[in-house]
Amino acid sequence: MKQWLLNLSLKKKWTVAVGCTIFISYTIIACVLYVALQTWLLNNEEKNAQRTVDDITMFLAAQGGVTIQQLQNNSPLMKAILTQEQTVRIFNLDGVEVLRINDVTDAASIPAQLPALTKETIHGTNAYVYHTVVQIGPFQGILQLIHPLTTFQAMMNYMMTTLVIIGLGALLLALTLSYYLANLLMKPLVELRESMVLVRDHGFEEKVDFKYAADDEIGELLHMYEAMLRELELSFTQQQQFVADASHELRTPIQVIEGHLSMLQRWGKHETDVLEEGLATSLEEIARMKKMIEELLELARRETLDQYATTNVIEDMQLVQSDLQHIYPHVQFLNDVVEQPVLLPISSNALMQILRNLYENAIRYNEREPIVKTTISSENGGITVTIADNGMGIRPEHLTKIFDRFYRVDEARTQKIAGTGLGLSITKMLVEKYRAKITVKSELGKGTKFILHFLEK
Ligand code: ADP
């Protein structure tokens, strides 16, 4: 049963749940109503019977010295006291009937204890039976009133039929309504399912467009699904682009090396000049390829985000600068920074790599004695690190593209500077991973300024 319920479709589960809830609530209310009405009506019937007995005993007491014979003649008057269904009998003390008013029900047996009110079934009819001793002049007898509960029974039967009919109607209505409602609520989920099947079968080619536009939990779920799909599609196309770019970029140095080696094989073996040049170019290309592979791996690896990472930017900056100073002794580093530690929400590794990339570019793309100025300032709840150089600068039309993978400003002046076009894309990837921002300003022939903006830790 449990398994059967679990395996039902959501629509059916919903319908069954609503139907059962309404039915159980209705049954409880109907039972309470039925029992309360029954008690109240029975009470009423008992009071009526009691009142009739009181009226009759009072009537008999008022008759004074009349005989039973006279009373029998007077029976129409007594009949008026009774209702149509009630029967009154008067017995003498030996149990012999001496007087009868109305004759709706047969006589009941007389109990030992008097007065007594009992509920009995006489020939299949429920009735209240009242016995009491009466005194009519010198005659002492026993009065028996039979008050049948036919009206009460009819009313209760009517009530039961009405409740059952209303209950069945309500159940049917509840089932229909809840089925309709379940259908309405399931519609967006069915849409979602269909869209998932489409994506599974046809990938991201099929555009998702949900008709459900309500601003509720399901609407939110659909929005989240759409956003997730867009993100997946983006990262999927980026990955495809990345593989295509990488294989294209790696093909060039391999082709160059292949060309040189086959040239050497054919006629360079004995010519030292050709041999020298061929080997030198091949080694250069291999070095370029090695750097590119390292950088590609760096991009693909995407260091895992450490949410609680912090580092002192001043310390990291000094470490990177002293490393670079060894390689490029002619560079002049100027620092406009405060003395105390400035903590940034980023791992030390990532920050040092960002600084190294920016410093190296500032030094490499420079035709003068490189001067690299670092400024650290805090403003608007954030910390800004600016790295400005006196290099060759970048034309405005290239500025938006320099962060793209493999993008290199292809001008006569930069062609001789070795590079892969990956440095700034790695920098941007790291910066954005730590929820920071990087922007660039540049003036051709004067210099370039990279601005990093971090939220304060
Ligand atoms: P790479 O240096 O390997 O070519 P990058 O992604 O680091 O790759 O840089 C992309 C391009 O941006 C470079 O080819 C260069 O022309 C330009 N560039 C980057 N930094 C500077 C800079 N400080 N000054 C002038 N040009 C720069």
XYZ file of C-alpha atoms and ligand atoms in Angstrom:
484
model
C 0.000 0.000 0.000
C 2.801 2.385 1.063
C 4.794 1.492 -2.056
C 1.693 1.934 -4.203
C 1.127 5.394 -2.731
C 4.792 6.347 -3.212
C 4.700 5.241 -6.840
C 1.636 7.316 -7.692
C 2.207 10.370 -9.861
C 2.457 13.683 -7.981
C -0.867 14.707 -9.479
C -2.607 11.629 -8.075
C -0.844 11.919 -4.708
C -2.060 15.496 -4.429
C -5.631 14.514 -5.382
C -5.707 11.589 -2.933
C -4.242 13.735 -0.124
C -6.728 16.592 -0.603
C -9.653 14.181 -1.067
C -8.766 12.217 2.094
C -8.245 15.383 4.171
C -11.580 16.847 3.130
C -13.377 13.542 3.595
C -11.935 12.870 7.081
C -12.627 16.453 8.248
C -16.164 16.260 6.909
C -16.808 12.862 8.548
C -15.628 14.154 11.938
C -17.809 17.285 11.692
C -20.824 15.229 10.485
C -20.429 12.717 13.372
C -20.238 15.479 15.986
C -23.292 17.177 14.468
C -25.232 13.908 14.322
C -24.503 12.956 17.933
C -25.282 16.457 19.241
C -28.603 16.573 17.373
C -29.494 13.065 18.545
C -28.885 13.953 22.201
C -30.822 17.179 21.933
C -33.835 15.559 20.184
C -33.935 12.606 22.626
C -33.893 15.043 25.493
C -36.797 16.867 23.921
C -38.783 13.650 23.440
C -38.202 12.718 27.082
C -39.430 16.128 28.214
C -42.541 15.804 26.036
C -43.351 12.401 27.515
C -42.829 13.733 31.032
C -45.068 16.721 30.302
C -47.887 14.516 29.016
C -47.694 12.331 32.143
C -47.798 15.458 34.341
C -50.810 16.833 32.429
C -52.704 13.556 32.712
C -52.021 13.060 36.432
C -53.089 16.640 37.057
C -56.252 16.075 35.007
C -57.032 12.877 36.912
C -56.399 14.485 40.282
C -58.770 17.310 39.327
C -61.585 14.805 38.589
C -62.311 14.253 42.332
C -64.725 11.372 42.948
C -65.397 10.174 39.393
C -65.455 6.470 38.649
C -63.472 4.674 36.013
C -66.717 4.213 34.104
C -67.246 7.989 33.991
C -63.681 8.488 32.965
C -64.063 6.080 30.061
C -66.948 8.232 28.865
C -64.779 11.303 29.279
C -61.954 9.872 27.148
C -62.173 12.447 24.247
C -61.172 15.137 26.738
C -58.157 13.127 27.842
C -57.329 12.334 24.220
C -56.825 16.022 23.638
C -53.943 15.999 26.151
C -52.067 13.326 24.203
C -50.347 13.598 20.852
C -51.478 11.303 18.037
C -48.683 8.757 18.591
C -48.924 8.525 22.387
C -50.928 5.789 24.124
C -52.037 5.881 27.766
C -53.281 2.854 29.679
C -54.464 2.659 33.280
C -54.154 -0.687 35.033
C -55.479 -1.718 38.407
C -52.921 -2.932 40.924
C -53.355 -6.491 39.611
C -52.176 -5.400 36.199
C -55.605 -5.545 34.521
C -56.198 -2.755 32.012
C -59.102 -0.574 33.013
C -58.746 2.416 30.728
C -57.064 3.117 27.370
C -56.657 6.416 25.607
C -55.427 6.115 21.976
C -54.307 2.704 20.821
C -51.247 3.236 18.709
C -48.864 0.849 20.463
C -49.401 -2.422 22.364
C -49.054 -2.407 26.139
C -45.646 -2.753 27.708
C -44.929 -4.897 30.788
C -45.178 -3.078 34.103
C -41.916 -2.789 36.040
C -41.656 -3.611 39.772
C -40.352 -0.183 40.771
C -42.592 2.878 40.227
C -42.428 5.533 38.919
C -40.149 4.479 36.072
C -39.062 5.848 32.709
C -37.608 3.268 30.338
C -36.675 3.141 26.692
C -38.111 0.033 25.069
C -38.628 -1.484 21.678
C -42.217 -2.503 21.163
C -42.840 -4.395 17.905
C -39.772 -2.860 16.349
C -40.608 0.703 17.410
C -38.459 2.515 19.932
C -40.450 4.311 22.602
C -40.181 5.985 25.962
C -42.415 4.153 28.450
C -43.479 5.969 31.623
C -45.110 4.205 34.575
C -46.500 5.957 37.632
C -49.121 5.348 40.338
C -52.369 7.376 39.969
C -55.162 7.968 42.387
C -58.639 8.508 40.912
C -61.031 8.991 43.812
C -60.884 5.753 45.795
C -59.311 3.892 42.848
C -55.571 3.417 42.862
C -54.008 2.258 39.654
C -50.929 2.373 37.447
C -50.657 4.770 34.537
C -48.618 3.708 31.553
C -47.657 6.196 28.851
C -46.046 4.925 25.675
C -44.325 7.706 23.744
C -43.046 6.255 20.439
C -39.880 7.792 18.995
C -41.067 7.573 15.396
C -40.715 11.305 14.637
C -37.285 11.312 16.244
C -36.253 8.216 14.267
C -37.541 9.706 11.003
C -35.660 12.907 11.667
C -32.432 11.075 12.445
C -32.786 8.948 9.308
C -33.393 12.065 7.253
C -30.365 13.719 8.816
C -28.170 10.688 8.102
C -29.255 10.527 4.448
C -28.653 14.252 3.997
C -25.198 14.052 5.606
C -24.180 11.084 3.465
C -25.388 12.737 0.248
C -23.685 16.055 1.103
C -20.518 14.126 2.128
C -20.362 12.195 -1.135
C -21.039 15.384 -3.099
C -18.322 17.250 -1.182
C -15.877 14.386 -1.713
C -16.571 14.339 -5.432
C -16.244 18.116 -5.653
C -13.016 18.058 -3.597
C -11.513 15.363 -5.814
C -12.434 17.239 -8.999
C -11.157 20.557 -7.669
C -7.924 19.127 -6.302
C -7.297 17.235 -9.542
C -7.794 20.452 -11.487
C -5.531 22.355 -9.076
C -2.879 19.640 -9.178
C -2.986 19.808 -12.965
C -2.508 23.559 -12.827
C 0.402 23.329 -10.378
C 2.048 20.450 -12.180
C 2.008 22.232 -15.530
C 5.270 24.169 -14.978
C 6.940 21.049 -13.601
C 5.854 19.119 -16.666
C 7.298 21.954 -18.775
C 10.531 21.736 -16.789
C 10.703 18.007 -17.329
C 10.117 18.403 -21.066
C 12.846 21.028 -21.267
C 15.261 18.723 -19.411
C 14.503 15.902 -21.850
C 15.131 18.299 -24.762
C 18.481 19.402 -23.308
C 19.417 15.773 -22.679
C 18.582 14.774 -26.251
C 19.640 17.853 -28.209
C 22.098 19.692 -25.940
C 21.871 23.467 -25.692
C 20.531 23.977 -29.229
C 16.916 24.066 -28.049
C 16.112 27.356 -26.340
C 14.125 27.046 -23.121
C 11.147 29.323 -22.842
C 8.735 28.620 -20.008
C 5.149 29.855 -20.269
C 4.759 29.882 -16.495
C 5.440 33.454 -15.384
C 4.139 33.575 -11.788
C 6.440 35.008 -9.155
C 6.210 32.065 -6.743
C 8.484 29.202 -5.647
C 7.960 27.277 -8.881
C 8.570 30.422 -10.946
C 11.784 30.915 -8.987
C 12.795 27.316 -9.656
C 12.248 27.801 -13.394
C 14.287 31.024 -13.351
C 17.075 29.221 -11.502
C 16.973 26.404 -14.027
C 17.135 28.878 -16.920
C 20.064 30.715 -15.300
C 21.824 27.413 -14.625
C 21.353 26.338 -18.242
C 22.710 29.663 -19.511
C 25.727 29.298 -17.221
C 26.302 25.716 -18.351
C 25.948 26.707 -21.978
C 28.420 29.534 -21.487
C 30.986 27.377 -19.761
C 30.424 24.661 -22.378
C 31.035 27.040 -25.290
C 33.956 28.604 -23.422
C 35.455 25.178 -22.957
C 34.954 24.328 -26.622
C 36.498 27.664 -27.572
C 39.353 27.019 -25.192
C 40.153 23.606 -26.665
C 39.908 25.009 -30.201
C 42.134 27.997 -29.326
C 44.652 25.864 -27.474
C 45.020 23.332 -30.260
C 45.299 26.123 -32.812
C 47.925 28.006 -30.812
C 49.987 24.904 -30.101
C 49.923 23.893 -33.746
C 51.935 26.989 -34.818
C 55.110 26.317 -32.764
C 54.947 22.617 -33.649
C 54.729 23.479 -37.341
C 57.658 25.899 -36.992
C 59.789 23.259 -35.242
C 58.736 20.640 -37.790
C 59.733 22.978 -40.640
C 63.141 23.701 -39.159
C 63.892 20.079 -38.344
C 62.971 18.820 -41.813
C 65.050 21.602 -43.338
C 67.999 20.544 -41.153
C 67.472 16.928 -42.122
C 67.528 17.719 -45.798
C 70.478 20.052 -46.127
C 71.361 21.663 -42.848
C 73.345 18.852 -41.277
C 76.627 20.046 -42.736
C 76.028 23.783 -42.739
C 76.809 25.110 -39.325
C 74.964 28.401 -39.860
C 71.723 26.731 -40.868
C 72.147 24.142 -38.114
C 72.731 26.834 -35.485
C 69.797 28.931 -36.596
C 67.487 25.952 -36.935
C 68.308 24.672 -33.473
C 68.053 28.127 -31.892
C 64.629 28.799 -33.426
C 63.402 25.326 -32.461
C 64.544 25.806 -28.881
C 62.859 29.218 -28.777
C 59.615 27.707 -30.042
C 59.870 24.857 -27.558
C 60.350 27.366 -24.746
C 57.314 29.298 -25.981
C 55.309 26.117 -26.174
C 56.396 25.117 -22.690
C 55.274 28.443 -21.281
C 51.991 28.223 -23.136
C 51.316 24.706 -21.849
C 52.112 25.819 -18.307
C 49.750 28.755 -18.635
C 47.041 26.643 -20.240
C 47.274 24.210 -17.367
C 47.068 27.128 -14.978
C 43.864 28.303 -16.649
C 42.391 24.800 -16.763
C 43.310 24.076 -13.139
C 41.455 27.141 -11.806
C 42.698 27.078 -8.248
C 39.941 26.208 -5.785
C 38.373 29.157 -4.046
C 39.345 29.564 -0.408
C 36.547 31.714 0.996
C 38.424 32.627 4.150
C 41.775 33.404 2.514
C 43.433 36.702 3.368
C 46.846 38.016 2.633
C 48.879 41.112 3.321
C 49.225 42.795 -0.050
C 52.293 44.844 1.023
C 54.277 41.743 1.942
C 53.317 39.902 -1.263
C 54.079 42.948 -3.383
C 57.567 43.273 -1.874
C 58.303 39.573 -2.444
C 57.297 39.720 -6.122
C 59.201 42.959 -6.680
C 62.420 41.582 -5.169
C 62.130 38.428 -7.334
C 61.667 40.516 -10.474
C 64.422 42.918 -9.505
C 66.872 39.987 -9.848
C 65.686 39.180 -13.363
C 65.238 42.810 -14.493
C 67.818 44.840 -12.513
C 67.132 47.984 -14.597
C 63.518 48.282 -13.385
C 62.572 50.955 -10.909
C 59.730 50.043 -8.527
C 58.010 53.002 -6.847
C 55.573 52.254 -4.066
C 53.008 54.645 -2.675
C 51.673 52.500 0.147
C 50.894 52.735 3.848
C 53.153 51.079 6.380
C 50.645 48.937 8.221
C 49.530 45.593 6.751
C 46.679 45.816 4.261
C 44.645 42.598 4.244
C 42.944 41.508 1.027
C 40.402 38.674 0.713
C 42.485 36.524 -1.613
C 45.040 33.745 -1.293
C 48.670 34.828 -1.247
C 49.451 32.544 -4.214
C 46.775 34.082 -6.396
C 47.701 37.663 -5.484
C 51.405 37.061 -6.184
C 50.576 35.565 -9.573
C 48.366 38.549 -10.442
C 51.100 41.009 -9.415
C 53.785 39.047 -11.245
C 51.758 39.048 -14.501
C 51.029 42.789 -14.294
C 54.609 43.729 -13.317
C 56.111 41.555 -16.064
C 53.843 43.131 -18.689
C 54.732 46.605 -17.382
C 58.421 45.763 -17.792
C 58.214 43.843 -21.073
C 55.971 46.205 -23.015
C 58.237 49.119 -22.355
C 60.765 50.761 -24.643
C 62.226 53.010 -21.941
C 63.851 52.360 -18.579
C 60.809 50.773 -16.879
C 59.343 52.645 -13.938
C 56.508 50.708 -12.246
C 54.477 52.556 -9.655
C 52.218 50.717 -7.195
C 49.628 52.650 -5.218
C 47.470 51.118 -2.511
C 44.538 53.153 -1.251
C 41.336 52.399 0.568
C 38.082 54.020 -0.487
C 34.316 53.332 -0.348
C 34.754 50.247 1.810
C 37.221 48.721 -0.634
C 40.930 48.610 -1.338
C 42.373 49.693 -4.660
C 45.744 48.526 -5.922
C 46.961 50.489 -8.952
C 49.948 49.427 -11.040
C 51.053 52.121 -13.472
C 53.951 51.958 -15.927
C 55.691 54.286 -18.338
C 55.511 51.690 -21.145
C 54.328 51.787 -24.708
C 50.614 51.882 -23.872
C 47.727 50.204 -25.656
C 45.452 51.620 -28.342
C 41.818 52.076 -27.159
C 40.496 49.549 -29.700
C 42.624 46.799 -28.091
C 41.770 47.678 -24.494
C 38.582 45.606 -24.306
C 40.226 42.566 -25.865
C 43.508 42.227 -23.980
C 41.839 40.084 -21.278
C 40.664 37.525 -23.884
C 42.510 34.257 -24.171
C 45.403 34.283 -26.634
C 44.792 37.916 -27.529
C 48.017 39.731 -28.275
C 48.280 43.273 -29.527
C 49.772 42.541 -32.883
C 51.777 45.584 -33.696
C 55.247 45.919 -35.128
C 56.556 47.107 -31.745
C 55.202 44.160 -29.776
C 55.847 41.412 -32.279
C 59.380 40.910 -31.087
C 58.277 40.522 -27.483
C 57.596 36.853 -26.755
C 54.242 36.043 -25.185
C 51.268 33.727 -25.292
C 48.342 36.103 -24.826
C 47.258 34.155 -21.747
C 48.774 36.232 -18.908
C 45.954 38.769 -18.592
C 43.198 36.175 -18.974
C 44.715 34.207 -16.083
C 44.940 37.460 -14.104
C 41.291 38.295 -14.801
C 40.141 34.776 -13.952
C 41.907 34.918 -10.569
C 40.695 38.448 -9.791
C 37.078 37.576 -10.536
C 37.288 34.340 -8.606
C 37.948 36.378 -5.466
C 35.061 38.734 -6.335
C 37.371 41.588 -7.138
C 37.489 43.724 -10.294
C 40.219 44.666 -12.721
C 40.122 47.639 -15.092
C 42.680 49.195 -17.365
C 43.485 52.690 -18.573
C 46.128 53.401 -21.135
C 47.575 56.135 -23.272
C 49.612 55.191 -26.286
C 53.274 56.084 -25.865
C 52.808 57.224 -22.263
C 51.938 54.184 -20.213
C 49.308 51.826 -18.878
C 47.523 51.627 -15.554
C 45.882 48.429 -14.224
C 43.475 48.998 -11.333
C 42.502 46.174 -8.979
C 39.538 46.777 -6.731
C 39.007 44.472 -3.749
C 36.222 44.539 -1.179
C 37.704 45.098 2.296
C 38.057 41.987 4.466
P 51.186 38.243 -23.391
O 51.899 39.215 -22.560
O 51.622 36.834 -23.208
O 51.096 38.639 -24.823
P 48.887 39.117 -21.910
O 47.530 38.543 -21.813
O 49.641 39.303 -20.652
O 49.653 38.204 -22.913
O 48.734 40.518 -22.608
C 47.946 40.686 -23.746
C 48.388 41.883 -24.578
O 48.165 43.068 -23.873
C 49.874 41.872 -24.846
O 50.127 41.267 -26.074
C 50.257 43.327 -24.868
O 50.257 43.831 -26.171
C 49.176 44.023 -24.100
N 49.680 44.501 -22.783
C 49.518 43.899 -21.616
N 50.047 44.635 -20.594
C 50.561 45.731 -21.165
C 51.247 46.870 -20.659
N 51.493 47.044 -19.347
N 51.629 47.828 -21.537
C 51.368 47.687 -22.858
N 50.726 46.625 -23.395
C 50.339 45.650 -22.575
